[in-house]
Amino acid sequence: MKKKIMLAILSLIVLCGVALIYLYKSNAGIAVKDNVIDIQKEKVDVKQVTKEKDSNRPKVIVNFGDSIFGNTGETSEDTSISAELTKITPNKYINAAFGNTMASTRQDYMYWDSLSLVSLVNEVVKDDSDISKWNTQDASISAGVFPDKFADQLDKIKKIDFFDVDEITIGFGTNDFTKEASLFGTDVHSYSYALDNSIKKLKKEYPDIKITVISPAYRYWKNPDGTFLEDSNTREVNGYKLTDFVEESKKIAKENDVTFINNYDVINFDNKEQYFDEFDSTHQNVEGRRFLAKYLAEQMK
């Protein structure tokens, strides 16, 4: 009898041991399986937020600016500086410039202010899920105060995926100068602050994008009879010359550790007749835009 009891106890112990081993292996298997799932899921998440750029593809460069970049010419052929750069380099240049705009804003300049550098950058850095993104610009376009091509220009900018962009150039200053914007200040109504603020926002949101500041270009004024009156080397507005805006843009670029290209002396007093048309001493002619494009292409290598 005792022998049978002992055998029964031993059998029970063996069964319990087998059951424990089975449970251990099962739990271990589930844990490992779960870990594999977690790791795979983590890899998928990383892939979703990491966008590698193909080093062999043409660079994508966005040109923000005023009419110096925005001027596409008077014919069906696009002869803007951006278009000319695309023709002579392997890169893709996107013209994101609007004529008559400034880097800074003016409190009495309602619709146009929505297309200033600071306003455009404010929208560019917004998340796509933000329902307010581009609302101000859309409302301004709908007001009917801009040239028709501005609507297409804005649509083009809205479609840019800035995570695919390699470089942004910023070329403002001539309208800030002539429209009497403050050179210095502590808000977006001053050229210096507007430029600095825009660069900082872009660098924070898109740290991998190279930023290049392009200085204002030389310009001059004529008398009613077409003779030379004065140029941006001598004309003063609010006590400042356009050359002061050039120097300030250089200073801001240096302080933010971004590239600076001096575009001011390329076309100047000595060669102005070749690169400006007879009745427009602000905007370069086709030859002038091509000349500037070649210069910028060399500087941006």
Tab-separated table of C-alpha atoms in Angstrom:
chain	number	residue	atom	x	y	z
A	1	MET	CA	0.000	0.000	0.000
A	2	LYS	CA	2.731	2.433	0.956
A	3	LYS	CA	4.562	1.527	-2.238
A	4	LYS	CA	1.515	2.438	-4.341
A	5	ILE	CA	1.156	5.748	-2.523
A	6	MET	CA	4.816	6.594	-3.125
A	7	LEU	CA	4.481	5.773	-6.839
A	8	ALA	CA	1.399	7.974	-7.080
A	9	ILE	CA	3.210	10.877	-5.423
A	10	LEU	CA	6.213	10.468	-7.730
A	11	SER	CA	3.935	10.379	-10.775
A	12	LEU	CA	2.215	13.562	-9.606
A	13	ILE	CA	5.565	15.299	-9.107
A	14	VAL	CA	6.691	14.297	-12.604
A	15	LEU	CA	3.438	15.552	-14.139
A	16	CYS	CA	3.725	18.857	-12.293
A	17	GLY	CA	7.305	19.229	-13.475
A	18	VAL	CA	6.350	18.589	-17.078
A	19	ALA	CA	3.513	21.101	-16.792
A	20	LEU	CA	5.823	23.764	-15.349
A	21	ILE	CA	8.395	23.203	-18.103
A	22	TYR	CA	5.660	23.506	-20.746
A	23	LEU	CA	4.320	26.726	-19.240
A	24	TYR	CA	7.804	28.229	-18.988
A	25	LYS	CA	8.591	27.457	-22.601
A	26	SER	CA	5.233	28.783	-23.747
A	27	ASN	CA	5.639	32.061	-21.845
A	28	ALA	CA	9.202	32.455	-23.040
A	29	GLY	CA	8.077	31.907	-26.599
A	30	ILE	CA	5.362	34.521	-26.280
A	31	ALA	CA	7.788	36.998	-24.747
A	32	VAL	CA	10.268	36.502	-27.548
A	33	LYS	CA	7.503	36.761	-30.124
A	34	ASP	CA	6.215	39.959	-28.541
A	35	ASN	CA	9.717	41.385	-28.522
A	36	VAL	CA	10.111	40.634	-32.205
A	37	ILE	CA	6.824	42.381	-32.907
A	38	ASP	CA	7.887	45.395	-30.843
A	39	ILE	CA	11.234	45.636	-32.627
A	40	GLN	CA	9.635	45.366	-36.033
A	41	LYS	CA	7.088	48.007	-35.117
A	42	GLU	CA	9.846	50.289	-33.892
A	43	LYS	CA	11.682	49.886	-37.188
A	44	VAL	CA	8.566	50.849	-39.121
A	45	ASP	CA	8.078	53.958	-36.982
A	46	VAL	CA	11.661	55.086	-37.572
A	47	LYS	CA	11.286	54.552	-41.303
A	48	GLN	CA	8.194	56.722	-41.333
A	49	VAL	CA	9.931	59.745	-39.806
A	50	THR	CA	13.313	59.340	-41.497
A	51	LYS	CA	13.506	60.566	-45.082
A	52	GLU	CA	16.860	59.882	-46.664
A	53	LYS	CA	17.877	62.007	-49.631
A	54	ASP	CA	19.392	60.392	-52.696
A	55	SER	CA	22.861	61.885	-53.002
A	56	ASN	CA	22.820	61.301	-56.758
A	57	ARG	CA	19.647	63.243	-57.477
A	58	PRO	CA	19.668	66.922	-58.511
A	59	LYS	CA	19.577	69.297	-55.556
A	60	VAL	CA	16.310	71.092	-54.881
A	61	ILE	CA	16.861	74.792	-54.158
A	62	VAL	CA	14.050	77.197	-53.249
A	63	ASN	CA	14.562	80.898	-54.045
A	64	PHE	CA	12.613	83.254	-51.761
A	65	GLY	CA	12.789	86.884	-52.769
A	66	ASP	CA	11.239	89.980	-54.310
A	67	SER	CA	10.922	90.941	-57.989
A	68	ILE	CA	14.649	90.550	-58.608
A	69	PHE	CA	14.038	86.793	-58.442
A	70	GLY	CA	10.332	86.947	-59.225
A	71	ASN	CA	10.694	88.698	-62.593
A	72	THR	CA	10.011	86.035	-65.254
A	73	GLY	CA	10.324	88.320	-68.275
A	74	GLU	CA	7.854	89.627	-70.819
A	75	THR	CA	7.775	86.615	-73.163
A	76	SER	CA	6.371	83.087	-72.892
A	77	GLU	CA	9.835	81.834	-71.965
A	78	ASP	CA	10.584	81.960	-68.255
A	79	THR	CA	13.790	83.967	-67.917
A	80	SER	CA	13.714	84.453	-64.156
A	81	ILE	CA	16.983	83.965	-62.305
A	82	SER	CA	15.628	80.664	-60.951
A	83	ALA	CA	14.828	79.437	-64.468
A	84	GLU	CA	18.234	80.497	-65.763
A	85	LEU	CA	19.959	78.720	-62.869
A	86	THR	CA	18.053	75.529	-63.687
A	87	LYS	CA	19.190	75.782	-67.323
A	88	ILE	CA	22.900	76.052	-66.522
A	89	THR	CA	23.200	73.709	-63.519
A	90	PRO	CA	22.128	70.107	-62.800
A	91	ASN	CA	19.930	71.338	-59.956
A	92	LYS	CA	16.245	72.211	-59.695
A	93	TYR	CA	15.590	75.814	-58.653
A	94	ILE	CA	12.078	76.724	-57.507
A	95	ASN	CA	11.073	80.367	-57.892
A	96	ALA	CA	9.287	81.259	-54.641
A	97	ALA	CA	9.575	85.029	-55.107
A	98	PHE	CA	6.861	87.680	-55.252
A	99	GLY	CA	7.471	91.095	-56.770
A	100	ASN	CA	7.025	94.205	-54.595
A	101	THR	CA	7.413	92.232	-51.355
A	102	MET	CA	9.729	92.784	-48.421
A	103	ALA	CA	11.474	90.674	-45.819
A	104	SER	CA	9.746	92.751	-43.140
A	105	THR	CA	6.102	93.768	-42.773
A	106	ARG	CA	4.256	97.082	-42.552
A	107	GLN	CA	1.197	97.606	-40.393
A	108	ASP	CA	-0.562	99.477	-43.230
A	109	TYR	CA	0.415	97.032	-45.948
A	110	MET	CA	-2.265	94.413	-45.228
A	111	TYR	CA	-2.471	92.086	-48.239
A	112	TRP	CA	1.123	92.433	-49.378
A	113	ASP	CA	2.412	91.664	-45.905
A	114	SER	CA	1.031	88.131	-46.211
A	115	LEU	CA	3.659	87.467	-48.894
A	116	SER	CA	6.594	88.973	-47.003
A	117	LEU	CA	9.482	86.710	-46.014
A	118	VAL	CA	8.439	86.495	-42.359
A	119	SER	CA	4.842	85.640	-43.281
A	120	LEU	CA	5.810	82.953	-45.785
A	121	VAL	CA	8.281	81.379	-43.365
A	122	ASN	CA	5.630	81.339	-40.635
A	123	GLU	CA	3.511	79.132	-42.905
A	124	VAL	CA	6.370	76.967	-44.166
A	125	VAL	CA	7.303	75.889	-40.629
A	126	LYS	CA	3.714	75.062	-39.627
A	127	ASP	CA	2.714	71.417	-39.404
A	128	ASP	CA	0.541	70.209	-42.271
A	129	SER	CA	-2.135	69.267	-39.734
A	130	ASP	CA	-2.524	72.938	-38.745
A	131	ILE	CA	-5.827	73.997	-40.337
A	132	SER	CA	-4.707	77.643	-40.344
A	133	LYS	CA	-1.770	76.938	-42.665
A	134	TRP	CA	-1.755	79.323	-45.672
A	135	ASN	CA	-5.169	80.772	-44.732
A	136	THR	CA	-3.839	84.338	-44.614
A	137	GLN	CA	-2.179	84.020	-48.014
A	138	ASP	CA	-5.251	82.390	-49.581
A	139	ALA	CA	-7.432	85.238	-48.316
A	140	SER	CA	-5.035	87.825	-49.728
A	141	ILE	CA	-4.959	86.152	-53.130
A	142	SER	CA	-8.766	85.990	-53.151
A	143	ALA	CA	-8.955	89.750	-52.526
A	144	GLY	CA	-7.876	90.334	-56.121
A	145	VAL	CA	-5.153	92.884	-55.427
A	146	PHE	CA	-2.251	90.842	-56.806
A	147	PRO	CA	-1.139	90.019	-60.353
A	148	ASP	CA	-2.800	86.845	-61.646
A	149	LYS	CA	0.456	84.883	-61.613
A	150	PHE	CA	0.723	85.235	-57.822
A	151	ALA	CA	-1.984	82.583	-57.318
A	152	ASP	CA	0.016	80.047	-59.325
A	153	GLN	CA	3.167	81.078	-57.521
A	154	LEU	CA	1.580	80.489	-54.120
A	155	ASP	CA	0.174	77.103	-55.185
A	156	LYS	CA	3.659	76.084	-56.278
A	157	ILE	CA	5.112	76.962	-52.869
A	158	LYS	CA	2.321	75.164	-51.007
A	159	LYS	CA	3.148	71.952	-52.870
A	160	ILE	CA	6.813	71.958	-51.855
A	161	ASP	CA	7.831	69.210	-49.432
A	162	PHE	CA	10.553	71.065	-47.570
A	163	PHE	CA	11.961	67.807	-46.223
A	164	ASP	CA	13.058	67.204	-49.841
A	165	VAL	CA	14.680	70.645	-50.140
A	166	ASP	CA	18.482	70.904	-50.009
A	167	GLU	CA	18.907	74.671	-49.912
A	168	ILE	CA	16.891	77.849	-49.425
A	169	THR	CA	18.084	81.218	-50.696
A	170	ILE	CA	16.759	84.485	-49.292
A	171	GLY	CA	17.052	87.604	-51.439
A	172	PHE	CA	15.261	90.684	-50.097
A	173	GLY	CA	16.068	94.259	-49.206
A	174	THR	CA	15.429	96.625	-52.100
A	175	ASN	CA	11.726	97.071	-51.240
A	176	ASP	CA	12.440	97.216	-47.507
A	177	PHE	CA	14.740	100.097	-48.390
A	178	THR	CA	12.455	102.046	-50.749
A	179	LYS	CA	9.276	101.472	-48.708
A	180	GLU	CA	10.980	102.922	-45.641
A	181	ALA	CA	11.123	99.836	-43.447
A	182	SER	CA	13.346	100.270	-40.417
A	183	LEU	CA	16.770	98.773	-40.894
A	184	PHE	CA	17.051	97.921	-37.200
A	185	GLY	CA	14.403	97.027	-34.638
A	186	THR	CA	12.988	94.412	-32.305
A	187	ASP	CA	9.972	93.266	-34.322
A	188	VAL	CA	9.058	92.032	-37.808
A	189	HIS	CA	8.589	95.607	-39.060
A	190	SER	CA	12.381	95.966	-39.269
A	191	TYR	CA	14.530	94.360	-41.967
A	192	SER	CA	17.215	93.132	-39.593
A	193	TYR	CA	14.815	91.429	-37.184
A	194	ALA	CA	12.670	89.967	-39.981
A	195	LEU	CA	15.658	88.395	-41.711
A	196	ASP	CA	17.159	87.091	-38.476
A	197	ASN	CA	13.828	85.713	-37.220
A	198	SER	CA	13.117	83.941	-40.510
A	199	ILE	CA	16.520	82.273	-40.637
A	200	LYS	CA	16.218	81.052	-37.052
A	201	LYS	CA	12.768	79.553	-37.660
A	202	LEU	CA	13.893	77.751	-40.803
A	203	LYS	CA	17.011	76.375	-39.112
A	204	LYS	CA	14.992	75.096	-36.173
A	205	GLU	CA	12.334	73.355	-38.275
A	206	TYR	CA	14.615	72.155	-41.080
A	207	PRO	CA	18.139	71.808	-39.642
A	208	ASP	CA	19.368	69.839	-42.672
A	209	ILE	CA	18.551	72.573	-45.192
A	210	LYS	CA	21.405	74.856	-46.197
A	211	ILE	CA	20.410	78.518	-46.017
A	212	THR	CA	21.997	81.186	-48.196
A	213	VAL	CA	21.379	84.911	-47.839
A	214	ILE	CA	21.713	86.859	-51.090
A	215	SER	CA	22.232	90.596	-50.737
A	216	PRO	CA	20.100	93.238	-52.481
A	217	ALA	CA	21.260	94.145	-55.991
A	218	TYR	CA	22.478	97.493	-57.296
A	219	ARG	CA	19.845	99.823	-58.778
A	220	TYR	CA	19.602	103.449	-59.894
A	221	TRP	CA	17.132	106.225	-60.684
A	222	LYS	CA	16.682	108.479	-63.711
A	223	ASN	CA	15.447	111.975	-64.370
A	224	PRO	CA	12.199	112.412	-66.375
A	225	ASP	CA	14.296	112.924	-69.503
A	226	GLY	CA	16.023	109.570	-69.005
A	227	THR	CA	19.349	110.885	-67.786
A	228	PHE	CA	21.059	109.471	-64.716
A	229	LEU	CA	19.851	110.946	-61.398
A	230	GLU	CA	21.425	108.885	-58.620
A	231	ASP	CA	22.007	105.289	-57.595
A	232	SER	CA	21.784	103.052	-54.545
A	233	ASN	CA	25.313	104.043	-53.584
A	234	THR	CA	24.148	107.585	-52.860
A	235	ARG	CA	20.359	107.666	-52.338
A	236	GLU	CA	19.263	107.724	-48.692
A	237	VAL	CA	15.913	106.706	-47.195
A	238	ASN	CA	15.399	107.327	-43.479
A	239	GLY	CA	19.105	108.011	-43.177
A	240	TYR	CA	20.214	104.708	-44.706
A	241	LYS	CA	21.500	103.630	-48.103
A	242	LEU	CA	20.821	100.307	-49.785
A	243	THR	CA	24.449	99.439	-49.111
A	244	ASP	CA	23.598	99.528	-45.393
A	245	PHE	CA	21.014	96.801	-46.017
A	246	VAL	CA	23.699	94.814	-47.832
A	247	GLU	CA	26.025	95.059	-44.845
A	248	GLU	CA	23.259	94.161	-42.402
A	249	SER	CA	22.287	91.078	-44.408
A	250	LYS	CA	25.929	89.998	-44.335
A	251	LYS	CA	26.063	90.516	-40.566
A	252	ILE	CA	22.849	88.559	-39.927
A	253	ALA	CA	24.069	85.687	-42.105
A	254	LYS	CA	27.339	85.515	-40.188
A	255	GLU	CA	25.606	85.587	-36.793
A	256	ASN	CA	23.380	82.682	-37.841
A	257	ASP	CA	26.246	80.716	-39.396
A	258	VAL	CA	24.671	80.602	-42.857
A	259	THR	CA	26.137	81.355	-46.280
A	260	PHE	CA	26.196	84.909	-47.626
A	261	ILE	CA	26.520	85.923	-51.277
A	262	ASN	CA	27.223	89.566	-52.098
A	263	ASN	CA	25.038	90.222	-55.123
A	264	TYR	CA	25.391	93.988	-54.952
A	265	ASP	CA	28.569	94.693	-56.894
A	266	VAL	CA	27.994	92.239	-59.762
A	267	ILE	CA	25.942	94.742	-61.747
A	268	ASN	CA	27.105	98.257	-60.914
A	269	PHE	CA	27.509	101.830	-62.108
A	270	ASP	CA	30.043	100.895	-64.770
A	271	ASN	CA	28.054	98.130	-66.500
A	272	LYS	CA	24.480	99.216	-65.714
A	273	GLU	CA	23.610	100.251	-69.275
A	274	GLN	CA	24.211	96.703	-70.494
A	275	TYR	CA	22.125	94.933	-67.873
A	276	PHE	CA	19.143	97.276	-67.405
A	277	ASP	CA	16.577	98.296	-70.004
A	278	GLU	CA	16.106	101.933	-70.933
A	279	PHE	CA	12.942	102.494	-68.886
A	280	ASP	CA	13.604	100.186	-65.922
A	281	SER	CA	16.625	100.791	-63.727
A	282	THR	CA	15.412	98.520	-60.914
A	283	HIS	CA	14.905	95.148	-62.615
A	284	GLN	CA	17.665	93.616	-64.686
A	285	ASN	CA	16.893	92.810	-68.320
A	286	VAL	CA	17.146	89.256	-69.704
A	287	GLU	CA	20.881	89.616	-70.214
A	288	GLY	CA	21.225	90.943	-66.674
A	289	ARG	CA	19.263	88.057	-65.148
A	290	ARG	CA	21.375	85.543	-67.031
A	291	PHE	CA	24.508	87.343	-65.898
A	292	LEU	CA	23.379	87.186	-62.259
A	293	ALA	CA	22.394	83.519	-62.635
A	294	LYS	CA	25.887	82.624	-63.861
A	295	TYR	CA	27.441	84.511	-60.966
A	296	LEU	CA	25.180	82.852	-58.388
A	297	ALA	CA	25.781	79.406	-59.883
A	298	GLU	CA	29.513	79.893	-59.367
A	299	GLN	CA	29.042	81.130	-55.812
A	300	MET	CA	26.681	78.289	-54.861
A	301	LYS	CA	28.933	75.417	-55.991
